[in-house]
Short mmCIF file of C-alpha atoms in Angstrom, two decimals:
data_model
loop_
_atom_site.label_atom_id
_atom_site.label_comp_id
_atom_site.label_asym_id
_atom_site.label_seq_id
_atom_site.Cartn_x
_atom_site.Cartn_y
_atom_site.Cartn_z
CA UNK B 1 -22.38 43.16 2.27
CA UNK B 2 -22.71 45.08 -1.16
CA UNK B 3 -25.58 45.51 -3.53
CA UNK B 4 -25.58 43.18 -6.63
CA UNK B 5 -26.35 46.15 -8.75
CA UNK B 6 -23.38 47.96 -7.60
CA UNK B 7 -21.13 45.42 -8.14
CA UNK B 8 -22.37 44.96 -11.68
CA UNK B 9 -22.28 48.93 -12.19
CA UNK B 10 -18.65 48.42 -11.17
CA UNK B 11 -18.00 45.64 -13.31
CA UNK B 12 -19.15 47.84 -16.54
CA UNK B 13 -16.48 50.64 -15.55
CA UNK B 14 -18.93 52.56 -13.04
CA UNK B 15 -15.57 54.77 -10.98
CA UNK B 16 -18.48 56.34 -8.40
CA UNK B 17 -20.09 53.07 -7.45
CA UNK B 18 -16.72 52.10 -6.82
CA UNK B 19 -16.42 54.59 -3.90
CA UNK B 20 -19.39 52.63 -2.47
CA UNK B 21 -17.34 49.65 -2.67
CA UNK B 22 -14.45 51.18 -1.20
CA UNK B 23 -16.45 52.54 2.06
CA UNK B 24 -18.22 49.18 2.61
CA UNK B 25 -15.09 46.71 2.10
CA UNK B 26 -12.71 48.64 3.39
CA UNK B 27 -13.27 47.81 7.35
CA UNK B 28 -13.01 44.42 7.02
CA UNK B 29 -10.04 44.44 4.68
CA UNK B 30 -8.27 46.55 7.51
CA UNK B 31 -9.49 43.88 9.97
CA UNK B 32 -7.93 40.72 8.18
CA UNK B 33 -4.84 42.87 7.23
CA UNK B 34 -4.10 44.05 10.53
CA UNK B 35 -4.48 40.98 12.43
CA UNK B 36 -2.27 39.55 10.04
CA UNK B 37 0.50 42.16 9.84
CA UNK B 38 0.27 43.68 13.47
CA UNK B 39 0.82 46.99 11.59
CA UNK B 40 -1.59 49.61 11.34
CA UNK B 41 0.39 51.62 8.49
CA UNK B 42 1.09 48.31 6.57
CA UNK B 43 -2.38 47.41 7.01
CA UNK B 44 -3.57 50.90 5.60
CA UNK B 45 -1.43 50.17 2.47
CA UNK B 46 -2.45 46.58 2.16
CA UNK B 47 -5.79 47.86 2.30
CA UNK B 48 -5.14 50.43 -0.88
CA UNK B 49 -3.25 48.11 -3.03
CA UNK B 50 -6.24 45.50 -2.68
CA UNK B 51 -8.62 48.07 -3.65
CA UNK B 52 -6.88 49.26 -6.94
CA UNK B 53 -6.33 45.43 -7.54
CA UNK B 54 -9.85 44.84 -6.97
CA UNK B 55 -10.74 47.73 -9.41
CA UNK B 56 -8.41 46.16 -11.83
CA UNK B 57 -9.72 42.80 -12.01
CA UNK B 58 -13.42 43.34 -11.30
CA UNK B 59 -14.47 42.52 -14.83
CA UNK B 60 -13.01 39.13 -13.83
CA UNK B 61 -15.22 38.10 -11.13
CA UNK B 62 -17.15 35.14 -12.21
CA UNK B 63 -20.49 35.97 -10.04
CA UNK B 64 -21.21 38.85 -7.68
CA UNK B 65 -22.07 35.83 -4.92
CA UNK B 66 -18.48 35.16 -4.59
CA UNK B 67 -17.27 38.50 -4.15
CA UNK B 68 -16.38 38.40 -0.67
CA UNK B 69 -14.17 35.38 -1.01
CA UNK B 70 -12.60 36.95 -3.97
CA UNK B 71 -11.60 40.12 -2.39
CA UNK B 72 -10.47 38.22 0.71
CA UNK B 73 -8.31 36.37 -1.37
CA UNK B 74 -6.39 39.52 -3.14
CA UNK B 75 -6.15 40.96 0.73
CA UNK B 76 -4.89 37.73 1.99
CA UNK B 77 -2.35 37.21 -1.03
CA UNK B 78 -0.82 40.76 -0.19
CA UNK B 79 -0.72 40.18 3.15
CA UNK B 80 1.06 36.69 2.22
CA UNK B 81 3.45 38.61 0.25
CA UNK B 82 4.28 41.31 2.69
CA UNK B 83 5.23 38.76 5.31
CA UNK B 84 7.28 36.86 3.29
CA UNK B 85 9.05 40.42 2.17
CA UNK B 86 9.40 41.63 5.95
CA UNK B 87 10.80 38.59 7.73
CA UNK B 88 10.94 39.86 11.32
CA UNK B 89 14.49 39.29 12.51
CA UNK B 90 14.46 40.44 16.40
CA UNK B 91 12.65 38.89 18.79
CA UNK B 92 9.04 40.81 19.56
CA UNK B 93 9.26 41.74 23.37
CA UNK B 94 6.64 44.45 24.64
CA UNK B 95 8.18 46.58 27.06
CA UNK B 96 6.66 46.35 30.87
CA UNK B 97 4.27 48.98 31.10
CA UNK B 98 2.83 47.75 28.11
CA UNK B 99 2.56 43.91 29.30
CA UNK B 100 0.86 44.99 32.73
CA UNK B 101 -1.68 46.81 30.58
CA UNK B 102 -1.98 44.00 28.49
CA UNK B 103 -2.54 41.24 30.93
CA UNK B 104 -4.74 43.30 33.17
CA UNK B 105 -7.17 43.38 30.12
CA UNK B 106 -6.50 39.59 29.15
CA UNK B 107 -7.75 38.97 32.81
CA UNK B 108 -10.91 41.21 32.79
CA UNK B 109 -14.26 39.41 32.93
CA UNK B 110 -15.93 40.35 30.79
CA UNK B 111 -13.37 40.77 28.49
CA UNK B 112 -12.43 44.33 27.47
CA UNK B 113 -12.12 45.57 23.75
CA UNK B 114 -8.34 46.54 22.88
CA UNK B 115 -6.95 49.16 21.12
CA UNK B 116 -5.55 48.69 18.02
CA UNK B 117 -1.65 49.40 19.46
CA UNK B 118 -2.62 47.07 22.07
CA UNK B 119 -4.45 44.34 19.55
CA UNK B 120 -0.95 44.70 17.34
CA UNK B 121 1.25 43.76 20.61
CA UNK B 122 -0.75 40.52 21.65
CA UNK B 123 -0.77 39.22 17.92
CA UNK B 124 2.69 39.98 16.85
CA UNK B 125 3.95 38.41 20.53
CA UNK B 126 1.63 35.06 19.91
CA UNK B 127 2.44 34.68 16.19
CA UNK B 128 6.06 35.47 16.17
CA UNK B 129 7.04 31.96 15.36
CA UNK B 130 4.13 31.29 13.09
CA UNK B 131 5.12 30.96 9.24
CA UNK B 132 3.05 33.00 6.90
CA UNK B 133 0.90 30.45 5.79
CA UNK B 134 -0.22 29.46 9.63
CA UNK B 135 -0.33 33.21 10.71
CA UNK B 136 -2.98 33.34 7.28
CA UNK B 137 -4.84 30.22 8.64
CA UNK B 138 -4.81 31.03 12.21
CA UNK B 139 -6.33 34.92 11.50
CA UNK B 140 -8.89 33.80 9.01
CA UNK B 141 -9.94 30.50 11.40
CA UNK B 142 -9.87 31.83 14.95
CA UNK B 143 -9.83 35.38 14.93
CA UNK B 144 -12.00 35.96 11.85
CA UNK B 145 -14.05 32.90 12.47
CA UNK B 146 -14.28 31.64 9.14
CA UNK B 147 -14.98 27.60 8.43
CA UNK B 148 -12.33 25.53 6.83
CA UNK B 149 -14.23 25.52 3.42
CA UNK B 150 -14.25 29.27 3.68
CA UNK B 151 -10.46 29.61 4.33
CA UNK B 152 -9.92 26.47 1.69
CA UNK B 153 -11.52 28.44 -1.14
CA UNK B 154 -9.53 31.80 -0.09
CA UNK B 155 -6.15 30.47 0.29
CA UNK B 156 -6.81 27.68 -2.10
CA UNK B 157 -5.58 25.18 0.36
CA UNK B 158 -7.05 21.62 0.53
CA UNK B 159 -9.14 21.32 4.06
CA UNK B 160 -6.77 19.13 5.22
CA UNK B 161 -4.07 21.18 4.74
CA UNK B 162 -5.78 23.98 6.53
CA UNK B 163 -6.51 21.92 9.47
CA UNK B 164 -2.95 20.84 9.63
CA UNK B 165 -1.39 24.49 9.46
CA UNK B 166 -4.39 25.34 12.13
CA UNK B 167 -3.34 22.82 14.18
CA UNK B 168 0.82 23.61 14.32
CA UNK B 169 -0.35 27.45 14.62
CA UNK B 170 -2.20 26.58 17.65
CA UNK B 171 0.39 24.68 19.22
CA UNK B 172 2.87 27.15 18.84
CA UNK B 173 0.90 29.75 20.18
CA UNK B 174 0.19 27.75 23.14
CA UNK B 175 3.78 27.42 23.45
CA UNK B 176 3.94 31.67 23.02
CA UNK B 177 1.48 31.53 26.00
CA UNK B 178 3.42 29.33 28.12
CA UNK B 179 6.17 30.77 27.80
CA UNK B 180 5.14 34.79 28.01
CA UNK B 181 1.91 34.86 29.86
CA UNK C 1 -9.63 22.14 30.12
CA UNK C 2 -6.20 23.22 31.58
CA UNK C 3 -5.37 26.68 32.85
CA UNK C 4 -3.07 26.95 29.38
CA UNK C 5 -6.21 26.56 26.97
CA UNK C 6 -8.50 28.63 29.22
CA UNK C 7 -5.83 31.78 28.42
CA UNK C 8 -5.82 30.74 24.83
CA UNK C 9 -9.41 31.03 24.96
CA UNK C 10 -9.39 34.03 26.89
CA UNK C 11 -6.95 35.82 24.78
CA UNK C 12 -9.00 34.81 21.40
CA UNK C 13 -12.06 36.33 23.09
CA UNK C 14 -10.59 39.25 23.62
CA UNK C 15 -8.65 39.47 20.23
CA UNK C 16 -12.16 38.70 18.25
CA UNK C 17 -13.83 41.24 20.56
CA UNK C 18 -11.45 44.08 19.82
CA UNK C 19 -12.03 44.44 15.95
CA UNK C 20 -9.41 46.78 14.46
CA UNK C 21 -10.74 50.08 13.85
CA UNK C 22 -10.27 52.04 10.57
CA UNK C 23 -9.62 55.53 10.93
CA UNK C 24 -9.48 57.97 8.17
CA UNK C 25 -11.45 55.81 5.66
CA UNK C 26 -11.88 59.17 3.75
CA UNK C 27 -8.25 59.54 3.17
CA UNK C 28 -7.84 55.61 1.98
CA UNK C 29 -10.86 56.43 -0.67
CA UNK C 30 -9.29 59.24 -2.10
CA UNK C 31 -5.99 58.16 -2.50
CA UNK C 32 -7.85 54.72 -4.36
CA UNK C 33 -9.65 56.97 -6.74
CA UNK C 34 -6.93 59.33 -7.35
CA UNK C 35 -4.41 56.16 -8.03
CA UNK C 36 -7.38 54.50 -9.93
CA UNK C 37 -8.10 57.93 -12.02
CA UNK C 38 -4.25 58.52 -12.88
CA UNK C 39 -3.78 54.61 -13.95
CA UNK C 40 -6.86 55.07 -16.40
CA UNK C 41 -5.85 57.77 -17.77
CA UNK C 42 -2.22 56.25 -18.66
CA UNK C 43 -4.21 53.51 -20.37
CA UNK C 44 -4.43 56.01 -22.98
CA UNK C 45 -6.28 56.03 -26.45
CA UNK C 46 -4.67 52.68 -27.76
CA UNK C 47 -6.36 50.24 -25.35
CA UNK C 48 -9.53 51.98 -25.84
CA UNK C 49 -9.37 51.49 -29.53
CA UNK C 50 -8.99 47.86 -28.92
CA UNK C 51 -11.82 47.82 -26.41
CA UNK C 52 -13.77 49.31 -29.39
CA UNK C 53 -12.70 46.88 -31.56
CA UNK C 54 -12.89 43.72 -29.73
CA UNK C 55 -15.90 45.05 -27.49
CA UNK C 56 -17.89 41.83 -28.91
CA UNK C 57 -15.95 39.36 -27.45
CA UNK C 58 -16.91 38.95 -23.53
CA UNK C 59 -14.47 36.20 -22.47
CA UNK C 60 -11.07 37.98 -21.16
CA UNK C 61 -8.68 35.60 -22.77
CA UNK C 62 -10.19 35.29 -26.05
CA UNK C 63 -10.12 39.09 -26.39
CA UNK C 64 -6.71 39.39 -25.42
CA UNK C 65 -5.62 36.67 -28.18
CA UNK C 66 -7.34 38.77 -30.78
CA UNK C 67 -5.61 42.11 -29.65
CA UNK C 68 -2.39 39.95 -29.90
CA UNK C 69 -3.10 38.18 -33.50
CA UNK C 70 -4.39 41.86 -34.49
CA UNK C 71 -1.01 43.50 -33.39
CA UNK C 72 0.81 40.70 -34.86
CA UNK C 73 -0.97 40.91 -38.08
CA UNK C 74 -0.79 44.63 -38.32
CA UNK C 75 3.33 44.41 -38.10
CA UNK C 76 3.57 41.51 -40.54
CA UNK C 77 1.65 43.31 -42.94
CA UNK C 78 3.91 46.38 -42.23
CA UNK C 79 7.02 44.52 -42.89
CA UNK C 80 6.02 43.20 -46.09
CA UNK C 81 5.23 46.26 -47.56
CA UNK C 82 8.29 47.52 -46.47
CA UNK C 83 10.10 44.46 -48.41
CA UNK C 84 7.52 45.28 -51.23
CA UNK C 85 8.50 49.12 -51.53
CA UNK C 86 12.27 48.25 -51.11
CA UNK C 87 12.05 45.91 -53.80
CA UNK C 88 10.40 48.37 -56.11
CA UNK C 89 12.92 50.92 -55.36
CA UNK C 90 15.72 48.63 -56.35
CA UNK C 91 14.32 47.91 -59.46
CA UNK C 92 13.66 51.32 -60.23
CA UNK C 93 17.28 51.74 -59.90
CA UNK C 94 18.53 48.95 -62.12
CA UNK C 95 19.25 49.26 -65.83
CA UNK C 96 17.16 47.65 -68.03
CA UNK C 97 18.33 46.48 -71.52
CA UNK C 98 15.70 46.94 -73.69
CA UNK C 99 15.69 44.19 -76.76
CA UNK C 100 14.24 46.57 -79.47
CA UNK C 101 15.02 48.19 -82.38
CA UNK C 102 12.87 51.20 -82.50
CA UNK C 103 15.16 54.41 -81.54
CA UNK C 104 13.31 57.00 -79.69
CA UNK C 105 14.52 60.42 -78.38
CA UNK C 106 15.66 64.03 -79.42
CA UNK C 107 16.66 65.04 -82.99
CA UNK C 108 20.41 63.85 -82.72
CA UNK C 109 19.15 60.20 -82.00
CA UNK C 110 16.84 60.41 -84.64
CA UNK C 111 19.60 61.14 -86.97
CA UNK C 112 21.44 57.96 -85.69
CA UNK C 113 18.18 56.20 -86.25
CA UNK C 114 18.44 57.13 -90.00
CA UNK C 115 22.04 55.90 -90.20
CA UNK C 116 21.18 52.65 -88.68
CA UNK C 117 18.49 52.53 -91.13
CA UNK C 118 20.99 53.26 -93.99
CA UNK C 119 23.66 50.78 -92.42
CA UNK C 120 21.10 47.76 -92.29
CA UNK C 121 19.86 48.91 -95.66
CA UNK C 122 15.93 49.36 -94.01
CA UNK C 123 16.15 45.82 -92.29
CA UNK C 124 15.68 47.45 -88.99
CA UNK C 125 12.02 48.19 -89.57
CA UNK C 126 10.94 44.48 -90.43
CA UNK C 127 12.93 43.45 -87.26
CA UNK C 128 15.38 41.18 -88.95
CA UNK C 129 18.25 42.92 -87.40
CA UNK C 130 18.54 41.59 -83.50
CA UNK C 131 20.71 43.87 -81.70
CA UNK C 132 19.98 45.88 -78.27
CA UNK C 133 19.75 49.80 -78.05
CA UNK C 134 23.22 49.81 -76.26
CA UNK C 135 25.24 47.67 -79.19
CA UNK C 136 23.35 49.92 -81.66
CA UNK C 137 24.37 52.89 -80.07
CA UNK C 138 28.00 51.54 -80.04
CA UNK C 139 27.71 50.69 -83.73
CA UNK C 140 26.82 53.87 -84.65
CA UNK C 141 29.56 55.51 -82.70
CA UNK C 142 32.10 53.33 -84.45
CA UNK C 143 30.52 54.23 -87.68
CA UNK C 144 30.97 58.15 -86.93
CA UNK C 145 34.50 57.71 -85.99
CA UNK C 146 35.33 55.74 -89.22
CA UNK C 147 33.59 58.35 -91.20
CA UNK C 148 35.74 61.25 -89.76
CA UNK C 149 39.13 58.99 -90.12
CA UNK C 150 38.15 58.29 -93.86
CA UNK C 151 37.50 62.03 -94.30
CA UNK C 152 40.64 63.09 -92.79
CA UNK C 153 42.70 60.47 -95.05
CA UNK C 154 40.70 61.77 -98.07
CA UNK C 155 41.69 65.28 -97.62
CA UNK C 156 45.44 64.15 -96.93
CA UNK C 157 45.21 62.15 -100.40
CA UNK C 158 43.84 65.13 -102.04
CA UNK C 159 46.33 67.71 -100.49
CA UNK C 160 49.26 65.45 -101.87
CA UNK C 161 49.29 64.43 -106.07
CA UNK C 162 51.79 61.94 -106.00
CA UNK C 163 50.45 60.16 -103.05
CA UNK C 164 47.11 60.26 -105.30
CA UNK C 165 48.53 58.94 -108.02
CA UNK C 166 50.08 56.24 -106.16
CA UNK C 167 47.07 55.15 -104.35
CA UNK C 168 45.36 55.36 -108.02
CA UNK C 169 47.66 53.12 -109.50
CA UNK C 170 47.57 50.74 -106.54
CA UNK C 171 43.93 50.28 -106.74
CA UNK C 172 44.14 49.80 -110.68
CA UNK C 173 46.41 47.16 -110.19
CA UNK C 174 44.35 45.79 -107.50
CA UNK C 175 41.53 45.55 -109.68
CA UNK C 176 43.40 43.99 -112.45
CA UNK C 177 44.07 41.12 -110.03
CA UNK C 178 40.88 41.03 -108.96
CA UNK C 179 39.84 40.77 -112.75
CA UNK C 180 42.37 37.78 -113.09
CA UNK C 181 40.77 35.93 -110.22
#
């Protein structure tokens, strides 16, 4: 993902090399944040905040190998805080036109790529009833395709806890599919 | 797999394929760098000094502890110095009674010194008379006042022959009485 030397340079306070890190890690940080929050602007803010935290704490990374997990943890924690703060009050419902476009996309074979806006609509609809923890586990496991070991090291939860939350998240999402799709 | 499961898998497939697209990565990069530079500038020289002093410590919490301990020591030292200064000032303002016999000072005081010597019959030099400087000054003052009153009395007696004669007679009688004893 990133050269070992670049991270070592950043740890020594080299800000120019940090630019390379920003360019390299921003896309996947945005991917995680956007899938969790379903809001492009909020996800961009989370990316910026996470990068600043990364610079502030980069000295504390125990090993360069654990950089990715460590940075994921920063992003996930910030998303988690954001989700807890902004609890959605009203039920999320897409309008008729958006819904028909989405239905077409879902039924297409092979599956077509969605725009950010469409992805946000689907994620917000399906994960509406999930708790922040369930949402984190679902995004990391089913969308980012991480193993339960990786999720466990990022979130700090036990593997059993990860699996339990994932089970409830999937069950909840199935309920939403039954209800809306 | 039931239809609900198929739809779930299809949605997941679509969402996985639709990687959220981060646009304007340059803006994020610039914002992050600007904020980091601002933070670095805010940290100022104090932290640089501590970094310079404790750069030999690599363990984060040990370095923090040392910085905290050094700040505490500096505060304690400052407090102690302030207390010492306060006490010294208090002592310099306090009146000291010097238990000594040597009188030094102006010509006027030297005259007093000679008088003291006369009154104590020269014993003031060999430390047989133990009086303080304040007591000595009071004594000299009393002697001077007594001398003035004596001079006035003698003048009155000299001016009045009858009174002089009466006093002479009384003194003679008194002396005669003493001889009888």
